[in-house]
XYZ file of C-alpha atoms in Angstrom:
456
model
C 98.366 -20.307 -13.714
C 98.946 -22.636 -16.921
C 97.877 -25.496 -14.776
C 93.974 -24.000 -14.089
C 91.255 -25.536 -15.653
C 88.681 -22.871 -17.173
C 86.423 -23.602 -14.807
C 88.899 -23.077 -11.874
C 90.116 -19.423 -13.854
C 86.498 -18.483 -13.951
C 86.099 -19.169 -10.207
C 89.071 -17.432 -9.465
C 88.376 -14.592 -11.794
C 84.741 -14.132 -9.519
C 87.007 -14.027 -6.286
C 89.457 -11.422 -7.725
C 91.828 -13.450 -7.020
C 93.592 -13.314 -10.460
C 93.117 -10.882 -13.579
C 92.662 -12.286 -17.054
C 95.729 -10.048 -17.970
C 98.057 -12.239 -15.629
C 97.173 -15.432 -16.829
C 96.866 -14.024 -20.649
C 100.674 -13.046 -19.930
C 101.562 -16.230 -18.325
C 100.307 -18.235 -21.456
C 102.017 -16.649 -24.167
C 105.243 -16.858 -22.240
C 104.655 -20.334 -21.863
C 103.737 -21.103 -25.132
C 106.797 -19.341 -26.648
C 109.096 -20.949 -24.363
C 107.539 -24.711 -25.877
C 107.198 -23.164 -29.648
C 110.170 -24.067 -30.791
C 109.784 -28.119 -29.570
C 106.246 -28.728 -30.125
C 105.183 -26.790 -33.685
C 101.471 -26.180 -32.403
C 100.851 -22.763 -33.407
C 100.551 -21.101 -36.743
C 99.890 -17.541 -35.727
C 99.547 -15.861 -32.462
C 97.977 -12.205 -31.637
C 99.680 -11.258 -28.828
C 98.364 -7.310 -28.792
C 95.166 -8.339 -29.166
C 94.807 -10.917 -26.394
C 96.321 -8.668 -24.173
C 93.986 -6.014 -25.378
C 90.726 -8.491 -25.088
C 92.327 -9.420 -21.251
C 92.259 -6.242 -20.168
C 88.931 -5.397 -21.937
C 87.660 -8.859 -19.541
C 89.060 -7.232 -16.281
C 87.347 -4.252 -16.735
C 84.503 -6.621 -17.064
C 84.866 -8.623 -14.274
C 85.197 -5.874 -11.854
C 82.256 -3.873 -13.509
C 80.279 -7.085 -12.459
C 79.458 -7.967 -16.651
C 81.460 -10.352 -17.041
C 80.530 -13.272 -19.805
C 79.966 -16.989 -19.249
C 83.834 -18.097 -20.432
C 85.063 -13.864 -19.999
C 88.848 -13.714 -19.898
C 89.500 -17.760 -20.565
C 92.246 -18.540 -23.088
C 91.355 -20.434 -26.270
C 93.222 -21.502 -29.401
C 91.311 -22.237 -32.717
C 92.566 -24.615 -35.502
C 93.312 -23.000 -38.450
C 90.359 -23.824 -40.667
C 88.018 -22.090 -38.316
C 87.620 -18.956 -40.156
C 88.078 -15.357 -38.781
C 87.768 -12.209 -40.694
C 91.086 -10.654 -42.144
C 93.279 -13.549 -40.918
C 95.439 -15.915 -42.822
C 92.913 -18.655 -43.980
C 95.683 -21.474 -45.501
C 93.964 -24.944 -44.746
C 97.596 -26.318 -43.884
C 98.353 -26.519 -47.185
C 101.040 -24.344 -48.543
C 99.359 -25.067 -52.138
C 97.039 -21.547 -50.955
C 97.975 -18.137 -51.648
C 99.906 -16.371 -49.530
C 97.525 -13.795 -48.731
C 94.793 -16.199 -48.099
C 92.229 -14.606 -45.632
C 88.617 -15.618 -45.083
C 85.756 -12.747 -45.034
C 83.346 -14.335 -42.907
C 83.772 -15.471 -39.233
C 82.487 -19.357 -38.785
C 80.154 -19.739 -36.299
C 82.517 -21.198 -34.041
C 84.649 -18.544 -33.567
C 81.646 -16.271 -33.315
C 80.432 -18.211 -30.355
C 83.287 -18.002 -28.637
C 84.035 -14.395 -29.015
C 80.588 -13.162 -27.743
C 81.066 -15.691 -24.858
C 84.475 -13.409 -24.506
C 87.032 -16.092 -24.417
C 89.860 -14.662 -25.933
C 91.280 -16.467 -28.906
C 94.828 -15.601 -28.815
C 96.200 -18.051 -31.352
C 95.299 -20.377 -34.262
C 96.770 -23.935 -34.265
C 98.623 -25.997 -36.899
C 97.052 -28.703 -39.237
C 97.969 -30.721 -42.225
C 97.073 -30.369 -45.675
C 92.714 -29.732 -46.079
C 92.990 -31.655 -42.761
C 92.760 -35.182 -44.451
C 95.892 -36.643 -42.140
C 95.606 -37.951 -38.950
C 98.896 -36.272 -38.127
C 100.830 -32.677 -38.400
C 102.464 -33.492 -40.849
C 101.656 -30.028 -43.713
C 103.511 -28.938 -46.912
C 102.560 -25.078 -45.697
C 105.014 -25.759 -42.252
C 108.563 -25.988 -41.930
C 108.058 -28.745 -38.497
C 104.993 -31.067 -37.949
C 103.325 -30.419 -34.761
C 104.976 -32.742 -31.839
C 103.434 -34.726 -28.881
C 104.083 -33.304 -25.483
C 104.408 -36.335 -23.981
C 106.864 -37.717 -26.563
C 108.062 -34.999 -28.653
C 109.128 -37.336 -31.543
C 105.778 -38.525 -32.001
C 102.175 -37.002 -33.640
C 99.803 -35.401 -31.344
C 97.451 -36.712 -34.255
C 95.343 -34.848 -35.751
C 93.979 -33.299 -38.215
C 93.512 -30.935 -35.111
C 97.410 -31.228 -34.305
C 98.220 -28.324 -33.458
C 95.100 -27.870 -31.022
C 95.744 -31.126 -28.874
C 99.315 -29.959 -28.840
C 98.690 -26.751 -27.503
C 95.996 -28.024 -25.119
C 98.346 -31.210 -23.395
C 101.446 -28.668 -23.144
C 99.077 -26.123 -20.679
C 98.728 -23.248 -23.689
C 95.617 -22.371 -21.584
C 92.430 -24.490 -21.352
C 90.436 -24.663 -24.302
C 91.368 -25.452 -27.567
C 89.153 -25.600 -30.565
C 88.961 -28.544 -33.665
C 87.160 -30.164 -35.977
C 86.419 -33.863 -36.586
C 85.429 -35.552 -40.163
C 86.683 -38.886 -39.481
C 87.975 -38.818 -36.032
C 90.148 -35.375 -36.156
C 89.570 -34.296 -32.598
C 89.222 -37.882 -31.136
C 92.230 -39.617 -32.061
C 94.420 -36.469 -30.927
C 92.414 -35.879 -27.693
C 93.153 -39.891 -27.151
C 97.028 -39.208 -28.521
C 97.335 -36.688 -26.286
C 95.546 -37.877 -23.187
C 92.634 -35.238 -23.486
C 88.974 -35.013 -23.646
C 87.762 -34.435 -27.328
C 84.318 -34.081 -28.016
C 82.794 -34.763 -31.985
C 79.288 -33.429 -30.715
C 76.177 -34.381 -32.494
C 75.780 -33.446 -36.124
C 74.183 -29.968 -36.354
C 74.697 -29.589 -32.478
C 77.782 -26.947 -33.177
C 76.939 -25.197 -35.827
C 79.971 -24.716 -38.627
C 80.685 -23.259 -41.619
C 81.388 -24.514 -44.453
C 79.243 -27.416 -43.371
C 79.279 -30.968 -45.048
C 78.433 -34.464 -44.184
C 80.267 -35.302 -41.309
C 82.060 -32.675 -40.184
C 82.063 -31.068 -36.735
C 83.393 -28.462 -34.369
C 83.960 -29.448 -30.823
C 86.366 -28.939 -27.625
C 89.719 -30.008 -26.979
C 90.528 -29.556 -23.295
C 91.997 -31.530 -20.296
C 88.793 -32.093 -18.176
C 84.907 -33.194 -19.088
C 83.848 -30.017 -16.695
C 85.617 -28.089 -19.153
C 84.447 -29.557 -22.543
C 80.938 -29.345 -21.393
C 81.934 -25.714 -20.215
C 82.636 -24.939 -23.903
C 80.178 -27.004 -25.361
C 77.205 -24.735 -23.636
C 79.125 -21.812 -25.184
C 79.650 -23.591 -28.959
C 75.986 -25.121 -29.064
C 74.246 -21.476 -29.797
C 71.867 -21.236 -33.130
C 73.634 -19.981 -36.273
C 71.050 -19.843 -39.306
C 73.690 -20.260 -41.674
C 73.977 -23.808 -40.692
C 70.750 -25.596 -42.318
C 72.355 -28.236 -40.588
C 72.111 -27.131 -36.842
C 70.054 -28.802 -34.357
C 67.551 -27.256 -31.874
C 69.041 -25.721 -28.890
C 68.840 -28.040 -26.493
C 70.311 -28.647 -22.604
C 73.611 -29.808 -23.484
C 75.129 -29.917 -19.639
C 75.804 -33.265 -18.085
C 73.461 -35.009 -15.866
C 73.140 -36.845 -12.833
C 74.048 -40.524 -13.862
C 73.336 -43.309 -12.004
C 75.784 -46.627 -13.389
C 73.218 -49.464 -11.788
C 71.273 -51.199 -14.814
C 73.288 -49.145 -17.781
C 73.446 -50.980 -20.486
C 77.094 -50.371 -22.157
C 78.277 -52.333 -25.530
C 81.806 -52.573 -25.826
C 83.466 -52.665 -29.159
C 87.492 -54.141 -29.208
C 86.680 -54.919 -33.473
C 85.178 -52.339 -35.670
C 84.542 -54.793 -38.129
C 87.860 -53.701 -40.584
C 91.204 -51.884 -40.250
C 94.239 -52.291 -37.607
C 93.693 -54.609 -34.955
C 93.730 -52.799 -31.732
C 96.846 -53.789 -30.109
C 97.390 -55.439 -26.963
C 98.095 -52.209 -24.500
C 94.926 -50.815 -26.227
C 92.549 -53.789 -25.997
C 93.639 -54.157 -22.003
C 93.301 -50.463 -21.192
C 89.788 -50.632 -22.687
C 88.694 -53.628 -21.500
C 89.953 -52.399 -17.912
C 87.334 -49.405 -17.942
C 84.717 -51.717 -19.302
C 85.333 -53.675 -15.764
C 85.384 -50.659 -13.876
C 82.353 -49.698 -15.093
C 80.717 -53.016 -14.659
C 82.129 -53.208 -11.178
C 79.775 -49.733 -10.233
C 76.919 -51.259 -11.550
C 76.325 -51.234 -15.418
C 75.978 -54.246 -17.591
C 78.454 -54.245 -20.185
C 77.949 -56.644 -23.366
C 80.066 -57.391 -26.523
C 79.042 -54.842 -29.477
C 80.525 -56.979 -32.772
C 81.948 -54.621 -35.483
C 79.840 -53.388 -37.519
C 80.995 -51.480 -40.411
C 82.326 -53.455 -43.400
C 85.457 -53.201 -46.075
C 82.956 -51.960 -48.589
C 81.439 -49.001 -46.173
C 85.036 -47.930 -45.261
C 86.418 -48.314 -48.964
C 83.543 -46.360 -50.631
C 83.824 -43.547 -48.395
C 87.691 -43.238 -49.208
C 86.589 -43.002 -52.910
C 84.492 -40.202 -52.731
C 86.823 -38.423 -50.055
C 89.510 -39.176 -52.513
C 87.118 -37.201 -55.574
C 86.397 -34.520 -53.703
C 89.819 -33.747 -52.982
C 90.791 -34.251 -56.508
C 88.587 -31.904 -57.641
C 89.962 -29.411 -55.230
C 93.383 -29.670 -55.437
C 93.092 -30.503 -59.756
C 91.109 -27.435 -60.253
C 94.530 -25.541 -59.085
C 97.170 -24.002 -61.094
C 99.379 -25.985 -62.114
C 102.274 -24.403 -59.469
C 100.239 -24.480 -56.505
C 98.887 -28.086 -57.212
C 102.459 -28.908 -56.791
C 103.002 -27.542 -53.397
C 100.079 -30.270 -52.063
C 101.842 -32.503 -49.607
C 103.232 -34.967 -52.188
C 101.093 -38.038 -49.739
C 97.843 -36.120 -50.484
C 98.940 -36.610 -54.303
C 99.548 -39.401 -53.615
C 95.869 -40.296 -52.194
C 94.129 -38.617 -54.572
C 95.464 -39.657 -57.867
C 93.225 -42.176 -58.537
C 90.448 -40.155 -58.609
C 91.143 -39.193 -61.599
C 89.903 -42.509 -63.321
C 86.735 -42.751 -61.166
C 83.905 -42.839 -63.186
C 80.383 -41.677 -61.867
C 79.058 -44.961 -60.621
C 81.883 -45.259 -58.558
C 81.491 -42.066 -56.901
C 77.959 -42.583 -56.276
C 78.371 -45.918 -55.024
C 80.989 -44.561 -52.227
C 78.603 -41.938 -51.374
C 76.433 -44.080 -50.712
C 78.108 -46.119 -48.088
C 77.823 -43.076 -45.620
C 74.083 -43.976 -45.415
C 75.315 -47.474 -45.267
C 77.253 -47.038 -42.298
C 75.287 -44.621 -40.585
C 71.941 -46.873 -40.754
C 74.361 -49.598 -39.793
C 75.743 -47.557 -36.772
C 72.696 -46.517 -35.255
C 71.321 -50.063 -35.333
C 73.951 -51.426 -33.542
C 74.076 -49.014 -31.007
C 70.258 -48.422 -30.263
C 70.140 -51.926 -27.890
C 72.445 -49.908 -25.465
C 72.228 -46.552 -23.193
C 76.649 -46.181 -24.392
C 79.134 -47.741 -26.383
C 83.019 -48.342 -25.266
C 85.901 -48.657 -27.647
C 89.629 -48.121 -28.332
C 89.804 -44.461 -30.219
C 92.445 -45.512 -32.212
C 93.848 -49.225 -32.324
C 96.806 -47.607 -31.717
C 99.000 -44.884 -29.805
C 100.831 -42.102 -31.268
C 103.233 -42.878 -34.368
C 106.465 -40.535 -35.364
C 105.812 -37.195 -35.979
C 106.777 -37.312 -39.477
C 104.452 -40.225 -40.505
C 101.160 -39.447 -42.544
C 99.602 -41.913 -40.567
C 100.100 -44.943 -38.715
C 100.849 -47.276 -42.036
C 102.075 -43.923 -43.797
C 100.947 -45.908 -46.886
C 98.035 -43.442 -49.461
C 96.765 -46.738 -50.710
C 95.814 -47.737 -47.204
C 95.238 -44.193 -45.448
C 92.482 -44.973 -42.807
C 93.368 -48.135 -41.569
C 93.789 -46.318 -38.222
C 90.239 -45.098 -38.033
C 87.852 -47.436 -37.994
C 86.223 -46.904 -34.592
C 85.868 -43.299 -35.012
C 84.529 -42.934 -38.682
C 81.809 -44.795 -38.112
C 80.209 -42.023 -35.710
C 80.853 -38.909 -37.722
C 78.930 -40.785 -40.552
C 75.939 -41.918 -37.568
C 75.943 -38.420 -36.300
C 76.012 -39.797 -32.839
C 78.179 -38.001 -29.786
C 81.643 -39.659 -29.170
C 83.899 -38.401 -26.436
C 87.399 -39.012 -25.920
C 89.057 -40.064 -22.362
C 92.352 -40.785 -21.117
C 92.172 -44.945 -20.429
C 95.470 -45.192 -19.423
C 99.153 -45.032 -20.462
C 101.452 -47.749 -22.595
C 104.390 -49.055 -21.108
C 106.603 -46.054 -22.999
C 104.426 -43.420 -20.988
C 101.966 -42.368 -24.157
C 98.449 -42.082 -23.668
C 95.641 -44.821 -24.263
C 92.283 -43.331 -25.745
C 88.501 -44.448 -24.594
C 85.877 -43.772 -26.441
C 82.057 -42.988 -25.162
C 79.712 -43.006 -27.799
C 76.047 -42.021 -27.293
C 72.660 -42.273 -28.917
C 71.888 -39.269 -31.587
C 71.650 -35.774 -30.058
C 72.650 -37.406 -26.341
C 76.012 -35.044 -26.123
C 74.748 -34.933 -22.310
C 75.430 -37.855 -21.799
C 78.210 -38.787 -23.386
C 79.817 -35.914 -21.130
C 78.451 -37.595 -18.242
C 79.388 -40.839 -18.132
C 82.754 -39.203 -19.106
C 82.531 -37.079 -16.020
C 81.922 -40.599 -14.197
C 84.857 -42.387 -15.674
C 87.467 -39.398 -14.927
C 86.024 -40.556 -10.788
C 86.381 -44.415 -11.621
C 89.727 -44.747 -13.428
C 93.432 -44.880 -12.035
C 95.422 -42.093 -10.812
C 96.680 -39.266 -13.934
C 99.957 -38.922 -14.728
C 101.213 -35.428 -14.439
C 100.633 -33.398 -17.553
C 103.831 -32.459 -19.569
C 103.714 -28.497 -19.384
């Protein structure tokens, strides 16, 4: 039962053919059988997922059952809940951290009546594109090579979701924190649209979206995510967010191998992305060369004034829980403390900068192609790839530039390096077109090689 996608337990719930209980059952046991390898959970309700499965069954054969009724989904650990541990990955929180509001994530989900049975693991405020947390005793671990990072800073979600802890998994994405884990991990991750999810707290940049192992599914939870919350002034119109028919002949794709700074994309990466280009091309679209677009000084400001507001976070702490901070994050943040005001300004400004910069580049074409990370996964224990705080983001330069644009970027399995760890692709669309970012994706999982077997 691990193995079913969500939309392949929802058929088979319809049938009667299984019971939300048994597959409830079958996913704690597997997840506490992998626990103690892969580090992706943080806390786990198992009384009341077995008490929301059975309240699902009775729904199901009452004929009321809800669009995702009885489906199995984790949420990362910053997605608040009411009443339940609310620790950011940081282990500079209280203890008895709990939030009193439920984000409108969550709330989405539970009135579609998935069943969220377990939060997932992340590392300190999730600024690290790894596991790697002062609040756990273990990192979270790559299924497919336990000694490396699933990524993150949804770690413990892309974990959970490549290892077969049910279907749908829940992040968040500032920089690239559900893309470069989906990619790490083989998965699809979706950043929608700014404002398409709606979030709390909500802040430039940052988005909910899906972790899961098919498009059919992400879209699946999409639909379910993309309902109006008011207390987003951020969220978009509701609008038709499934895929659509998509015909290749005459699309125009770009296809990015240089953001313009940061790591090269390494060999394995370049050829696996370049390879899908082709395939593409070979079905009918035109595919051009999109040059790199975002500069030193974009990327460098907006570390600055990430780096400030952190500082004034974690320095408006007591003195003994500013110490528990991951000492890296410290580390990052430090010089903050010298910034003066023009220098904070001037790095907030280079989000406009980059998303004007963004959106201009990508208007000439229907999609953009490029690596997700230049990259693939890096030891578990790393803070990233360079594990270096003066040069944190090295690693993220084709994803950034999209949370900043507010465009839709998807991530896709591309292929596998020579080890056996996963290649990311990502689709990028034009502003508010999460359809079809989903869509092409949905064409790509038809065009593209054989999958290796998941490792559940």
């Amino acid at each position: 039962m691990i193995q079913l996608t969500a939309t392949e337990l929802l058929a088979a719930y319809a049938r009667g053919e299984l019971s939300p209980v048994d597959v409830m059952q079958a996913v704690l046991a597997h997840a506490a059988a992998r626990e103690g390898e892969l580090h992706a959970l943080c806390a786990v309700d198992v009384d009341g997922a077995l008490a929301a499965a059975r309240a699902s069954e009775a729904r199901w054969r009452a004929g009321t059952a809800l669009p995702l009724d009885g489906v199995p989904v984790t949420l990362k650990e910053n997605i608040a809940v009411p009443g339940v541990a609310y620790r950011l990955g940081t282990a500079a929180t209280a203890t008895d951290a709990t939030a009193d509001f439920e984000a409108p994530p969550a709330a989405r989900l539970r009135e579609a009546g998935a069943i969220a049975w377990a939060r997932t693991t992340m590392p300190d405020y999730g600024m690290l594109s790894s596991g790697l947390s002062s609040l756990y005793a273990e990192p979270a671990r790559n299924p497919w090579h336990p000694a490396m990072t699933p990524g993150g800073s949804s770690a413990g979600a892309a974990a959970a979701a490549a290892a077969g802890y049910g279907p749908l998994h829940l992040g968040t994405d500032i920089g690239g924190s559900i893309r470069l884990p989906a990619g790490w991990c083989g998965l699809v991750g979706l950043k929608p649209s700014h404002g398409r999810v709606p979030i709390k707290p909500a802040y430039a940049g940052r988005v909910a979206g899906p972790l899961t192992r098919t498009v059919a599914d992400a879209a699946l939870m999409l639909a379910a995510l993309a309902r109006p919350d008011a207390r987003d002034v951020t969220q978009l119109p509701p609008g038709d967010v499934r895929p659509r028919p998509l015909d290749l002949k005459g699309l125009r794709l770009g296809l990015m191998l240089d953001a313009g700074w940061g790591e090269s994309a390494q060999a394995e990466v370049a050829a696996a992305v370049t390879a899908a280009a082709h395939a593409f091309e070979r079905a009918g679209a035109i595919v051009e060369p999109l040059a790199g677009f975002t500069t030193r000084t974009m990327a460098d400001g907006i570390d600055r004034f990430w780096r400030m507001r952190s500082w004034l976070d974690i320095s408006a702490l007591p003195p003994e829980r500013r110490a528990r901070v991951l000492p890296y994050i410290l580390d990052w943040v430090a010089p903050a403390a010298s910034y003066d005001g023009s220098t904070v300004f001037h790095g907030y400004s280079q989000m406009q900068a980059l998303r004007e910069a963004a959106n201009t580049a990508c208007e000439p074409f229907d999609f953009v192609l490029s690596p997700v990370s230049p990259m693939p996964a890096y030891p578990a224990h790393q803070a990233s790839p360079l594990h270096d705080p003066a040069r944190p983001f090295e690693h993220i330069a084709f994803t950034l530039p999209f949370n900043m644009s507010e465009q839709p970027a998807l991530a896709l399995n591309a292929g596998y390096t020579a080890p056996g760890l996963p290649i990311g692709l990502q689709v990028i669309g034009r502003r508010f077109d999460d359809a079809g970012v989903l869509a092409l994706g949905a064409v790509w999982e038809q065009l593209r090689p054989a999958q290796r077997g998941w490792p559940f």
